[in-house]
Short mmCIF file of C-alpha atoms in Angstrom, two decimals:
data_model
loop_
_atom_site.label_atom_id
_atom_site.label_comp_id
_atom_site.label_asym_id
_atom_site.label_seq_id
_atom_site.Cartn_x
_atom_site.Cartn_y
_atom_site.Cartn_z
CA UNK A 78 0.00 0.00 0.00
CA UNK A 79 1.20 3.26 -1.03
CA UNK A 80 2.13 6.03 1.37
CA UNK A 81 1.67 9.02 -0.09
CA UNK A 82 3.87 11.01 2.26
CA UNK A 83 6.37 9.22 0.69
CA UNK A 84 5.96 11.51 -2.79
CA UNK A 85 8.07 15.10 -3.38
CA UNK A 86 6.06 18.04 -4.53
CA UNK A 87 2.86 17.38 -6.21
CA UNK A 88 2.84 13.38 -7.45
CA UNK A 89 -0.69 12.02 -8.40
CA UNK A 90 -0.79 7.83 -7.29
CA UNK A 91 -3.52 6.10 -9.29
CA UNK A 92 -3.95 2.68 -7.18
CA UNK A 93 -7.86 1.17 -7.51
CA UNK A 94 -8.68 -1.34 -5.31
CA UNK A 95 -11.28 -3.63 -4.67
CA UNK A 96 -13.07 -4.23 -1.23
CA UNK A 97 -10.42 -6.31 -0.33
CA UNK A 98 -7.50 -3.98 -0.43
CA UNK A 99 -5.67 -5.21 -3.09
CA UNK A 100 -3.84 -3.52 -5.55
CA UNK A 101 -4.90 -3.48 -9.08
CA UNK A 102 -2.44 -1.37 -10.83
CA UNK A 103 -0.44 1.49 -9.95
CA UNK A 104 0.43 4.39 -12.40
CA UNK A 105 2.56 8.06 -10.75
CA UNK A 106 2.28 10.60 -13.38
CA UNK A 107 3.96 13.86 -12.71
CA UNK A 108 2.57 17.75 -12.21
CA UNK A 109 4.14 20.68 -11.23
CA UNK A 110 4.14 21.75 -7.74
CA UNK A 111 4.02 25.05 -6.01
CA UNK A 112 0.95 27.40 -5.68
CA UNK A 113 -1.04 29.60 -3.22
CA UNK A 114 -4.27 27.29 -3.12
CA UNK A 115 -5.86 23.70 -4.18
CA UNK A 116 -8.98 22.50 -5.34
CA UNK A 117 -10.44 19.18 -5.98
CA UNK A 118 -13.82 18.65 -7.39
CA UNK A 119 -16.18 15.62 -8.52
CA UNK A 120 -19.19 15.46 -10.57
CA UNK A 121 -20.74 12.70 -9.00
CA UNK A 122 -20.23 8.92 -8.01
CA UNK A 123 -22.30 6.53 -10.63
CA UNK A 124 -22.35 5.83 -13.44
CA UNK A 125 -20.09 8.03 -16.31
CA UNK A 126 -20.40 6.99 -19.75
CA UNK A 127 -17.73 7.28 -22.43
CA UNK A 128 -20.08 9.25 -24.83
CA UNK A 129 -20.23 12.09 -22.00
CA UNK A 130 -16.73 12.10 -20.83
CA UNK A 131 -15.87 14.73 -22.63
CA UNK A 132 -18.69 16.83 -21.18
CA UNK A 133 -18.02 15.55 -17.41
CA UNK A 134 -14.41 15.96 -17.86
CA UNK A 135 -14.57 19.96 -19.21
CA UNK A 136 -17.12 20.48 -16.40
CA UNK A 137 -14.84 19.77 -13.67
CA UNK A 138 -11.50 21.48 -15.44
CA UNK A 139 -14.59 24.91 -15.50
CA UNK A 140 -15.02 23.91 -12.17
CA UNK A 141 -11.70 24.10 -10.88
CA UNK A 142 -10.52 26.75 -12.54
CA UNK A 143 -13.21 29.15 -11.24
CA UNK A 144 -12.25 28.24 -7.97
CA UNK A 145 -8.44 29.05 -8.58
CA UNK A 146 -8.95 32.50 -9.94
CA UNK A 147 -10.65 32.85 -6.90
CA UNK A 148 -7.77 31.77 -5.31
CA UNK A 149 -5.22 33.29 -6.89
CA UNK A 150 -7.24 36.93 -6.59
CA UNK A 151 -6.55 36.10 -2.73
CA UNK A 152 -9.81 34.71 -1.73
CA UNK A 153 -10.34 32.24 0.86
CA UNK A 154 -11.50 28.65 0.75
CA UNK A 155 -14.98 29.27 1.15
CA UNK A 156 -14.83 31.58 -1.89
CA UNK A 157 -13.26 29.53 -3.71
CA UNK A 158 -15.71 26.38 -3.33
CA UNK A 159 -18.59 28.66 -4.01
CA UNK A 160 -17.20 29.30 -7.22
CA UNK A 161 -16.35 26.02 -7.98
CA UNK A 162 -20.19 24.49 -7.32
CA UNK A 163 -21.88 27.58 -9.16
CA UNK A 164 -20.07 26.15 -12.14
CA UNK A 165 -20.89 22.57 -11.39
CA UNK A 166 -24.43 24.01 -10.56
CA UNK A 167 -24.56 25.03 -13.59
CA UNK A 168 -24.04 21.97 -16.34
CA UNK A 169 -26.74 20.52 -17.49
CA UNK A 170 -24.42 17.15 -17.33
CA UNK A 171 -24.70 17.31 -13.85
CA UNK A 172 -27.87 16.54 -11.57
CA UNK A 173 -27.40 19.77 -9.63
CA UNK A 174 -29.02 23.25 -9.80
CA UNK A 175 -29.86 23.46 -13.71
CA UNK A 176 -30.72 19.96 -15.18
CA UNK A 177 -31.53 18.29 -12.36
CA UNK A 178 -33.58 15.29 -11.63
CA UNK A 179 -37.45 15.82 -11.73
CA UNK A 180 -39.33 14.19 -9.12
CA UNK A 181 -42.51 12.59 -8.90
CA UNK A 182 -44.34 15.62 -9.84
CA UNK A 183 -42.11 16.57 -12.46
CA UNK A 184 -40.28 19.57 -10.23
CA UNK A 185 -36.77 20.21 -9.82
CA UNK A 186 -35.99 20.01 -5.68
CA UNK A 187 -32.94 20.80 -4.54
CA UNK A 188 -30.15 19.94 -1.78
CA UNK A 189 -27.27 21.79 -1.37
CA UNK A 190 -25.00 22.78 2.08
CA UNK A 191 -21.50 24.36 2.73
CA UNK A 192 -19.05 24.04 5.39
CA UNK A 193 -15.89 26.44 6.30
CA UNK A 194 -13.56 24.91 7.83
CA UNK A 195 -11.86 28.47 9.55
CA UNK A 196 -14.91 28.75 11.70
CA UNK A 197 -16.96 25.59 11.54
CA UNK A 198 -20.03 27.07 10.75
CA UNK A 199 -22.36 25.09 8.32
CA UNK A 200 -25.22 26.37 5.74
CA UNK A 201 -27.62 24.05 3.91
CA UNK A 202 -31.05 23.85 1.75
CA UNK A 203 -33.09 20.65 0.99
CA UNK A 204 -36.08 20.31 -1.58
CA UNK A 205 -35.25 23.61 -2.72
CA UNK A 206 -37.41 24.84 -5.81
CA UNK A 207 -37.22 28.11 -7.94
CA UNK A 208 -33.42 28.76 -7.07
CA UNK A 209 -30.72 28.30 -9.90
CA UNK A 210 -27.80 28.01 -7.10
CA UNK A 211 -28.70 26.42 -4.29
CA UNK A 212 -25.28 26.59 -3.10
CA UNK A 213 -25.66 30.40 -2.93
CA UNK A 214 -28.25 29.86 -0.59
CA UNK A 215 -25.97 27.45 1.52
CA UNK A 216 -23.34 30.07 1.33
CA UNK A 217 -25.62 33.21 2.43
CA UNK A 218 -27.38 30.97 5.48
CA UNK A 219 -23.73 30.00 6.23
CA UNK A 220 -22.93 34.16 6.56
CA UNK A 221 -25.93 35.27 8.01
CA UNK A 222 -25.64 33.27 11.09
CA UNK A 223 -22.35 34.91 11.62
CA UNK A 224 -23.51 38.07 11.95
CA UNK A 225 -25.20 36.77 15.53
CA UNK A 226 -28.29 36.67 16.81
CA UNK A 227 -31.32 37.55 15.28
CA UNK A 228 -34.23 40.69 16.58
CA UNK A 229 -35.52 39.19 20.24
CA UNK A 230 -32.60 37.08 20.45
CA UNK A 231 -33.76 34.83 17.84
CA UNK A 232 -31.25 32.23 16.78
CA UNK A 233 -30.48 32.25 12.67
CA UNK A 234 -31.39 29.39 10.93
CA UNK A 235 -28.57 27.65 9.10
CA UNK A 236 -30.45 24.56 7.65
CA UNK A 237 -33.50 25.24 5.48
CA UNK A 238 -36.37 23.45 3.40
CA UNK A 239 -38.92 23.70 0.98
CA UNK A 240 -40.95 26.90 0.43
CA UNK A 241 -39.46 28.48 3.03
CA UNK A 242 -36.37 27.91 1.99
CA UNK A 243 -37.11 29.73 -1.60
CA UNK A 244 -38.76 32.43 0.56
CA UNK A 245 -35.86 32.96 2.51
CA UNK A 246 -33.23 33.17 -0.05
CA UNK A 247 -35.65 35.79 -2.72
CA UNK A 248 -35.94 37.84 0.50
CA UNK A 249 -31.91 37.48 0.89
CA UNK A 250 -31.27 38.82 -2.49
CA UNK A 251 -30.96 35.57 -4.33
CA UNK A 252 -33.59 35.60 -7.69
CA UNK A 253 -35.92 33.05 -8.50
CA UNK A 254 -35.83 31.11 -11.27
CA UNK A 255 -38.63 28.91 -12.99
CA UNK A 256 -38.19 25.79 -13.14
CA UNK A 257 -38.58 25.14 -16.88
CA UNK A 258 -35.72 27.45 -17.02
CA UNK A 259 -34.04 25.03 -15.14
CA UNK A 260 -35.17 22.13 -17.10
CA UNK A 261 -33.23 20.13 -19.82
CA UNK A 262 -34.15 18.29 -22.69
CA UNK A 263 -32.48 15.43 -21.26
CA UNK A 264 -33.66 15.97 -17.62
CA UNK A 265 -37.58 16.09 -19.17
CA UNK A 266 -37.21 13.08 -21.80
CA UNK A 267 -35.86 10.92 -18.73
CA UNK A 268 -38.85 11.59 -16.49
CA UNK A 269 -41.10 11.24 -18.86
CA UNK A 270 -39.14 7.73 -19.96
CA UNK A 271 -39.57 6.85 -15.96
CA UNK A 272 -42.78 8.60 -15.57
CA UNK A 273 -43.88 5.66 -18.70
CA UNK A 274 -41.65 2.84 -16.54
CA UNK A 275 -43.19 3.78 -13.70
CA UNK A 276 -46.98 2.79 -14.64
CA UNK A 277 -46.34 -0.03 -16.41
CA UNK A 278 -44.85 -1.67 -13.30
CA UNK A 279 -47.98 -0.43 -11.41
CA UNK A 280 -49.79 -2.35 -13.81
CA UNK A 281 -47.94 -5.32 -13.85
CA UNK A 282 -47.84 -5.50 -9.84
CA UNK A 283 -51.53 -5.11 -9.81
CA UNK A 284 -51.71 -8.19 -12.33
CA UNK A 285 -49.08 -10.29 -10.11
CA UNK A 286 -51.35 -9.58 -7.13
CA UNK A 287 -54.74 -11.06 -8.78
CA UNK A 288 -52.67 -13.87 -9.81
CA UNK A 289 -51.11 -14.13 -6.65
CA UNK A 290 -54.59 -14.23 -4.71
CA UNK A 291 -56.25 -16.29 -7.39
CA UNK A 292 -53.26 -19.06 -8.14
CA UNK A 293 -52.25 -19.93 -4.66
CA UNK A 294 -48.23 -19.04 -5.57
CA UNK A 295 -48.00 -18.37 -9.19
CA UNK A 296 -45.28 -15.06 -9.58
CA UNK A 297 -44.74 -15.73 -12.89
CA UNK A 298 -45.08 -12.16 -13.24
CA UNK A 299 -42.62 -11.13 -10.66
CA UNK A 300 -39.59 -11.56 -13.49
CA UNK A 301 -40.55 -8.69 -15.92
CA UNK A 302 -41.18 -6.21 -12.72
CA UNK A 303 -37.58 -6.21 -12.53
CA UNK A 304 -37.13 -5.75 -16.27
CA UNK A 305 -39.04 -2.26 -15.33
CA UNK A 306 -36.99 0.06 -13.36
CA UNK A 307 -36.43 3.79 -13.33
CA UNK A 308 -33.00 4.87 -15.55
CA UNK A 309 -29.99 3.99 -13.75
CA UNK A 310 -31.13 1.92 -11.07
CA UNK A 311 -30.85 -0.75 -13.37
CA UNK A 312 -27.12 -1.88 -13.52
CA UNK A 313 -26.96 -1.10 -9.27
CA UNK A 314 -24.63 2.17 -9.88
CA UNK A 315 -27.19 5.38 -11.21
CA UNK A 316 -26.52 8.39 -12.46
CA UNK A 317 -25.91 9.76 -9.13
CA UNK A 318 -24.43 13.03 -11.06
CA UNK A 319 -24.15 14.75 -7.29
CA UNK A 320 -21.76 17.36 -7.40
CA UNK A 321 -18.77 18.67 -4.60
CA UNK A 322 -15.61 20.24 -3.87
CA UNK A 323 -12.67 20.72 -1.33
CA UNK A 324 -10.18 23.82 -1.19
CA UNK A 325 -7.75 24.93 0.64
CA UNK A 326 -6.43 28.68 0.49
CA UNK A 327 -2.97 30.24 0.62
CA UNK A 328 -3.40 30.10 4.78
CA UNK A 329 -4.39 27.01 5.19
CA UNK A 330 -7.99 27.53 5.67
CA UNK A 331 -9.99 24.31 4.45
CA UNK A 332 -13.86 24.35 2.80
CA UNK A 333 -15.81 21.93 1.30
CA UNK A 334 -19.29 21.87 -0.35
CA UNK A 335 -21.74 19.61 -2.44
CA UNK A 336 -24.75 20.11 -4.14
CA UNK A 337 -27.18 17.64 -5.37
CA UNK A 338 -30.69 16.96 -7.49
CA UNK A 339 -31.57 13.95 -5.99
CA UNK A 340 -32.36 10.93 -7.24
CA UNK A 341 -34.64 10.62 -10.32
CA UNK A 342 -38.80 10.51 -9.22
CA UNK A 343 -38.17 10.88 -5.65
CA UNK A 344 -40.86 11.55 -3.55
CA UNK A 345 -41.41 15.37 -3.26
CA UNK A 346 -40.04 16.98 0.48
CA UNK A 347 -36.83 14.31 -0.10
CA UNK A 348 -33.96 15.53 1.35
CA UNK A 349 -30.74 13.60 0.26
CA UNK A 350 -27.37 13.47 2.15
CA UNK A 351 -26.25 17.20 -0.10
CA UNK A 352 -28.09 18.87 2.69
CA UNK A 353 -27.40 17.11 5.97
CA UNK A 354 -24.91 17.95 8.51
CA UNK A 355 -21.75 15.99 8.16
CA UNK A 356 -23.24 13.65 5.19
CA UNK A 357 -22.62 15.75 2.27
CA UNK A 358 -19.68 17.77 3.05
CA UNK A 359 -17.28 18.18 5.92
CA UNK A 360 -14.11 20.67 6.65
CA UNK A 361 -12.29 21.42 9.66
CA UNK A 362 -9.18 23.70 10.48
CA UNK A 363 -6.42 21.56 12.22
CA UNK A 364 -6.20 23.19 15.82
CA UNK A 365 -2.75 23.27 16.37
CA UNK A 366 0.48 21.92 14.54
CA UNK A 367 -0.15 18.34 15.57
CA UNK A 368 -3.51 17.63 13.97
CA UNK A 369 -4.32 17.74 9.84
CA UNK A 370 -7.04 20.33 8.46
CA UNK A 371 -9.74 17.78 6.29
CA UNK A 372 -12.01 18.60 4.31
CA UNK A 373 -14.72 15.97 2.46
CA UNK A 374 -17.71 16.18 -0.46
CA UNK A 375 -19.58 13.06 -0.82
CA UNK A 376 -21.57 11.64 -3.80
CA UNK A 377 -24.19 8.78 -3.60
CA UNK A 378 -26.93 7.18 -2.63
CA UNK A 379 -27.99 9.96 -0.38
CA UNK A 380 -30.04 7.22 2.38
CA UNK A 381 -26.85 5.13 2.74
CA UNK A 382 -23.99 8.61 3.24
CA UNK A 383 -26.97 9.98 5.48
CA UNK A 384 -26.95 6.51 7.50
CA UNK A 385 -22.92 6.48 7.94
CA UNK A 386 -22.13 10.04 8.28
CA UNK A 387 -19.85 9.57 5.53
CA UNK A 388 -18.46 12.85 5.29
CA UNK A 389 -17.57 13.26 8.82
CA UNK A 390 -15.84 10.03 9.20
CA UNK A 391 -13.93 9.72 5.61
CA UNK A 392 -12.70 13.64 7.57
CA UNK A 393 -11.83 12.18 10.76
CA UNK A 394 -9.98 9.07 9.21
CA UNK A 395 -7.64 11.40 7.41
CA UNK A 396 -6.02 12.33 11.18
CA UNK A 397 -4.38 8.40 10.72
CA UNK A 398 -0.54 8.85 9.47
CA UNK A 399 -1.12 6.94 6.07
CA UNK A 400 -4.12 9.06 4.74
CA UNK A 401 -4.72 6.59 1.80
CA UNK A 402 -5.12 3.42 4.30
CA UNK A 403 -6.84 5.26 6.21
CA UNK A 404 -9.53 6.43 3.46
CA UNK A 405 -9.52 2.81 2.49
CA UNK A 406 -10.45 1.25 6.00
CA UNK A 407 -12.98 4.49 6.82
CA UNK A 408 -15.16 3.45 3.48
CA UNK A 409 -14.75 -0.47 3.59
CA UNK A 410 -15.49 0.01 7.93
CA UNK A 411 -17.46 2.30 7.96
CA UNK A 412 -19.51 2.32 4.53
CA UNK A 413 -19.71 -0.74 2.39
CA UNK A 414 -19.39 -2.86 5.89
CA UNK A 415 -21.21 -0.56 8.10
CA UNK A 416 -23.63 -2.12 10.64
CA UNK A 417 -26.41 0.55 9.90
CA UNK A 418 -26.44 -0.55 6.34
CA UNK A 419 -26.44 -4.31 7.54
CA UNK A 420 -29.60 -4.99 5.50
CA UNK A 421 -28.25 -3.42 2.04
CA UNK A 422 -26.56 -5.55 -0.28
CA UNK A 423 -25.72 -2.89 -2.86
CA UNK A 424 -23.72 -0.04 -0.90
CA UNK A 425 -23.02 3.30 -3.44
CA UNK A 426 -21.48 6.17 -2.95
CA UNK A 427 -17.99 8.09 -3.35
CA UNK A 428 -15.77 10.41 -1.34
CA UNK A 429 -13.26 13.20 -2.18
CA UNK A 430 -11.24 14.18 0.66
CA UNK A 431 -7.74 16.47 1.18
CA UNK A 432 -5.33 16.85 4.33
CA UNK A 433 -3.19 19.93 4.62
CA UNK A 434 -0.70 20.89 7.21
CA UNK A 435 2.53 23.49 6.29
CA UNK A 436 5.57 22.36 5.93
CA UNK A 437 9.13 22.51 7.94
CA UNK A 438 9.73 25.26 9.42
CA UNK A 439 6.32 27.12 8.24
CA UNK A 440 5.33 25.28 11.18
CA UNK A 441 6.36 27.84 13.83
CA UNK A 442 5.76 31.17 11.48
CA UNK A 443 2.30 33.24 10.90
CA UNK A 444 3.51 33.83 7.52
CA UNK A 445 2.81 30.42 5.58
CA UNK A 446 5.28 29.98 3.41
CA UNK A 447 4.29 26.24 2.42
CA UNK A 448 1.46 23.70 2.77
CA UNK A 449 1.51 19.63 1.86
CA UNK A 450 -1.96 19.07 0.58
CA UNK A 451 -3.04 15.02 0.53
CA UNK A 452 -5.81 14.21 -1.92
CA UNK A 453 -7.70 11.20 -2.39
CA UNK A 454 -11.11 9.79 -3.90
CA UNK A 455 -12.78 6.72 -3.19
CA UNK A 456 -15.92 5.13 -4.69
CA UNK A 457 -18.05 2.05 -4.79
CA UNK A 458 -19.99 2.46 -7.72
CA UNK A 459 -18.67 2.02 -10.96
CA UNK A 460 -17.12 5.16 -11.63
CA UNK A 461 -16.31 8.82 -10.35
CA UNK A 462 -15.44 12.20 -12.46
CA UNK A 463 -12.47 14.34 -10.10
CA UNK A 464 -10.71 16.78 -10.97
CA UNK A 465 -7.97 19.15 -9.39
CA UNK A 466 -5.89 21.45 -9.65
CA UNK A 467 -2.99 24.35 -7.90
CA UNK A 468 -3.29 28.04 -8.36
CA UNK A 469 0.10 27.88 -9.79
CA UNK A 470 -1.12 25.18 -12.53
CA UNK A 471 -2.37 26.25 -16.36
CA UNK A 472 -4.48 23.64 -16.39
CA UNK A 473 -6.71 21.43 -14.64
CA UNK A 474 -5.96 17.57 -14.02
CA UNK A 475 -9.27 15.27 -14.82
CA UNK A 476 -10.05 12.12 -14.58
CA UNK A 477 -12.98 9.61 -14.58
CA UNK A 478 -12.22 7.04 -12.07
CA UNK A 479 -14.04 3.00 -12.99
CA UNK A 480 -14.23 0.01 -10.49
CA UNK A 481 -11.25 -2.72 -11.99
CA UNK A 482 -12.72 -5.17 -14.21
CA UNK A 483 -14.72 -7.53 -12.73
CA UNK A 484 -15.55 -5.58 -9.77
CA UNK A 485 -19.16 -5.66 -8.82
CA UNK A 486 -20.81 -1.81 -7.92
CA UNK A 487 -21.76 -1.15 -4.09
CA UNK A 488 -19.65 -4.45 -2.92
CA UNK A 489 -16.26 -3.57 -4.04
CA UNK A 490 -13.96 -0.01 -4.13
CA UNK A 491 -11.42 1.91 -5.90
CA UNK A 492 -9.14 4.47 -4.24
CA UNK A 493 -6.93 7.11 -5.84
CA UNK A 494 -5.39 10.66 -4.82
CA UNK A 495 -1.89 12.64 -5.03
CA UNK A 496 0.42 14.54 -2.74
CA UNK A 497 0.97 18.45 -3.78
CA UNK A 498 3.40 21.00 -1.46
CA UNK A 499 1.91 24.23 -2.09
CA UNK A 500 4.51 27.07 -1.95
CA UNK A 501 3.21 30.83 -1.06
CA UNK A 502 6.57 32.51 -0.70
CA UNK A 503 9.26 32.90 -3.06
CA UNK A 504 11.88 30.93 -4.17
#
């Protein structure tokens, strides 16, 4: 198993695995190294065909390269991931914001939350309608509740749902959008696909009950139900097209954030993991010199990353010494083996997560003059569009990450990530 503490300057280590740690191949491809800041974004854990790489690839190179002019304009981390989800937002490749999933009653509901690591304060939205970012909303919940109290003492609100969510945020300053405007082609044409799915299995489970109560134990009908199933459930690894990202800035601050559509003809009022505290996203400042600053986005099947925290504990993991062993044990222990999803057979969802502390003798100055940033992804369904990249890079790294042949989906893992030493002073 690699170390990747092991690796000078910034080193990407490509090592899938399945779920029983073993090493499929390993591939270290070179970048360049010093910079003020780092992103790393995904656009979702599921399913990525090779027709649409293309598409999910040049979203996440946008992606990151909003954030790093962010960056490199001397913003901070939470900045910087705003950036990086409006863009994500955005694509209508991704199920977030516009192009999202349509539920049961054909309208676009939204999760979305933010977290800055600096001063651990948290802002989210779930089954948000009429709102083109919900991550601006996040962000803007996330700032308001610094400001203090509310009028009679009132505590603000940093978690949000529904109508008065969208109330909230047009009050705020944030304009509404409709949701046809927020509707694709390809979005519409799938619900009305599942909409069609949908009532023919109706009708066929109606028929298997008569023959059920009339035959004594005939299901003959029970094998073409599961012929009929909503897009992407079908091969155990949807198109779970959530999208997230990590930063950290030139001081070391960490922020994370993730933003979802949910899954295709939910139930309307479905909040997914995108919105819930330490399921979706996760950062946290190191403390003092001894302890990492983490920072997580998750992508999924929001009931099982709500069930395990996922977020939170891929975060915590990354305090362990070897950061990639540690990833590897956090989702095989804690996700695909997890004792609250005991009664699932079919585990999906994927993790990006970074670890930054500075470097030598940084250690003991208030001027930063370097930071070792630790990135690393990790998914159980079959595949996972990253990308990353420095402020000091010209171009974005992306990749679309796929289970090693033979693996099945929500059983078995693959695990990747990089070193980079960011430098902020001169040479």
């Amino acid at each position: 198993m690699e170390n990747l503490e092991n690796f000078a300057d910034c080193k990407e280590t490509v090592s899938p695995l399945n779920n029983s740690g073993s090493i499929m191949n390993s591939t270290e491809p070179h970048c360049d190294g010093k910079a003020m800041g780092f992103v790393l974004v995904h656009a979702g854990a599921g399913y990525h065909s090779e027709s649409k790489a293309k598409e999910y690839k040049h979203v996440c190179k946008r992606a990151c390269q909003k954030a790093v002019d962010r960056l490199r304009a001397g913003g901070l981390a939470l900045e910087a991931v705003t950036a990086a989800l409006i863009e994500l937002e955005d694509s209508p490749f991704t199920n977030a914001g516009t192009g999202s999933n349509l539920n049961l009653s054909g309208e676009i509901e939204c999760d979305a939350s933010i977290m800055d690591g600096k001063s651990l304060n948290y802002g989210a939205v779930g089954a948000l309608s009429g709102i083109k970012n919900p991550v601006l909303v996040a962000r803007r919940l996330l700032s308001e509740a610094q400001k203090g109290k509310l009028s009679a003492g009132r505590i603000p609100p940093c978690f949000l749902v529904g109508r008065g969510a969208e109330q909230w945020a047009i009050s705020h300053g944030i304009p509404a959008c409709l949701t046809d405007k927020m509707t694709t082609k390809f979005s519409l044409s799938a619900y009305k696909r599942n909409k069609r799915k949908m009532e023919l299995a109706e009708q066929v489970e109606t028929k298997r009950r008569r023959q059920s109560s009339g035959r004594g134990n005939d299901f003959g009908c029970l094998e073409h139900v599961a012929d009929i199933m909503v897009e992407g459930e079908e091969n155990n690894s949807a198109c779970l097209d959530t999208v997230g990202a990590v930063v950290v800035d030139r001081e070391g601050n960490v922020a994370a954030a993730v933003s979802s559509g949910g899954l295709a003809m939910k139930h309307p009022g479905r909040v997914g993991q995108a919105a819930h505290y330490g399921c979706g996203c996760w950062a946290e400042n190191g403390r003092d010199v001894s302890l990492y600053s983490t920072a997580a986005s998750t992508s999924g099947s929001g009931e099982h990353l709500i069930r395990t925290i996922l977020a939170r504990e891929c975060s915590a993991a990354m305090q362990a010494e070897n950061a990639h062993q540690a990833l590897l044990e956090a989702m095989q222990n804690k996700f695909i083996s997890s004792p609250f999803l005991a009664g699932e057979d079919c585990v999906l969802g994927g993790v990006i997560v970074l670890r930054c502390c500075t470097c030598g003798e940084a250690q003991n100055s208030e001027d930063i003059k370097a930071l070792l940033v630790e990135f690393l992804w990790s998914h159980t369904t079959e595949s996972m569009c990253v990308g990353y990249m420095s402020a000091q890079d010209s171009k974005a790294r992306t990749r679309i990450s796929r289970l090693p042949p033979g693996a099945v989906a929500g059983q078995s893992l693959a695990i990747e990530g990089g070193v980079c030493r960011l430098g902020t002073g001169s040479d």
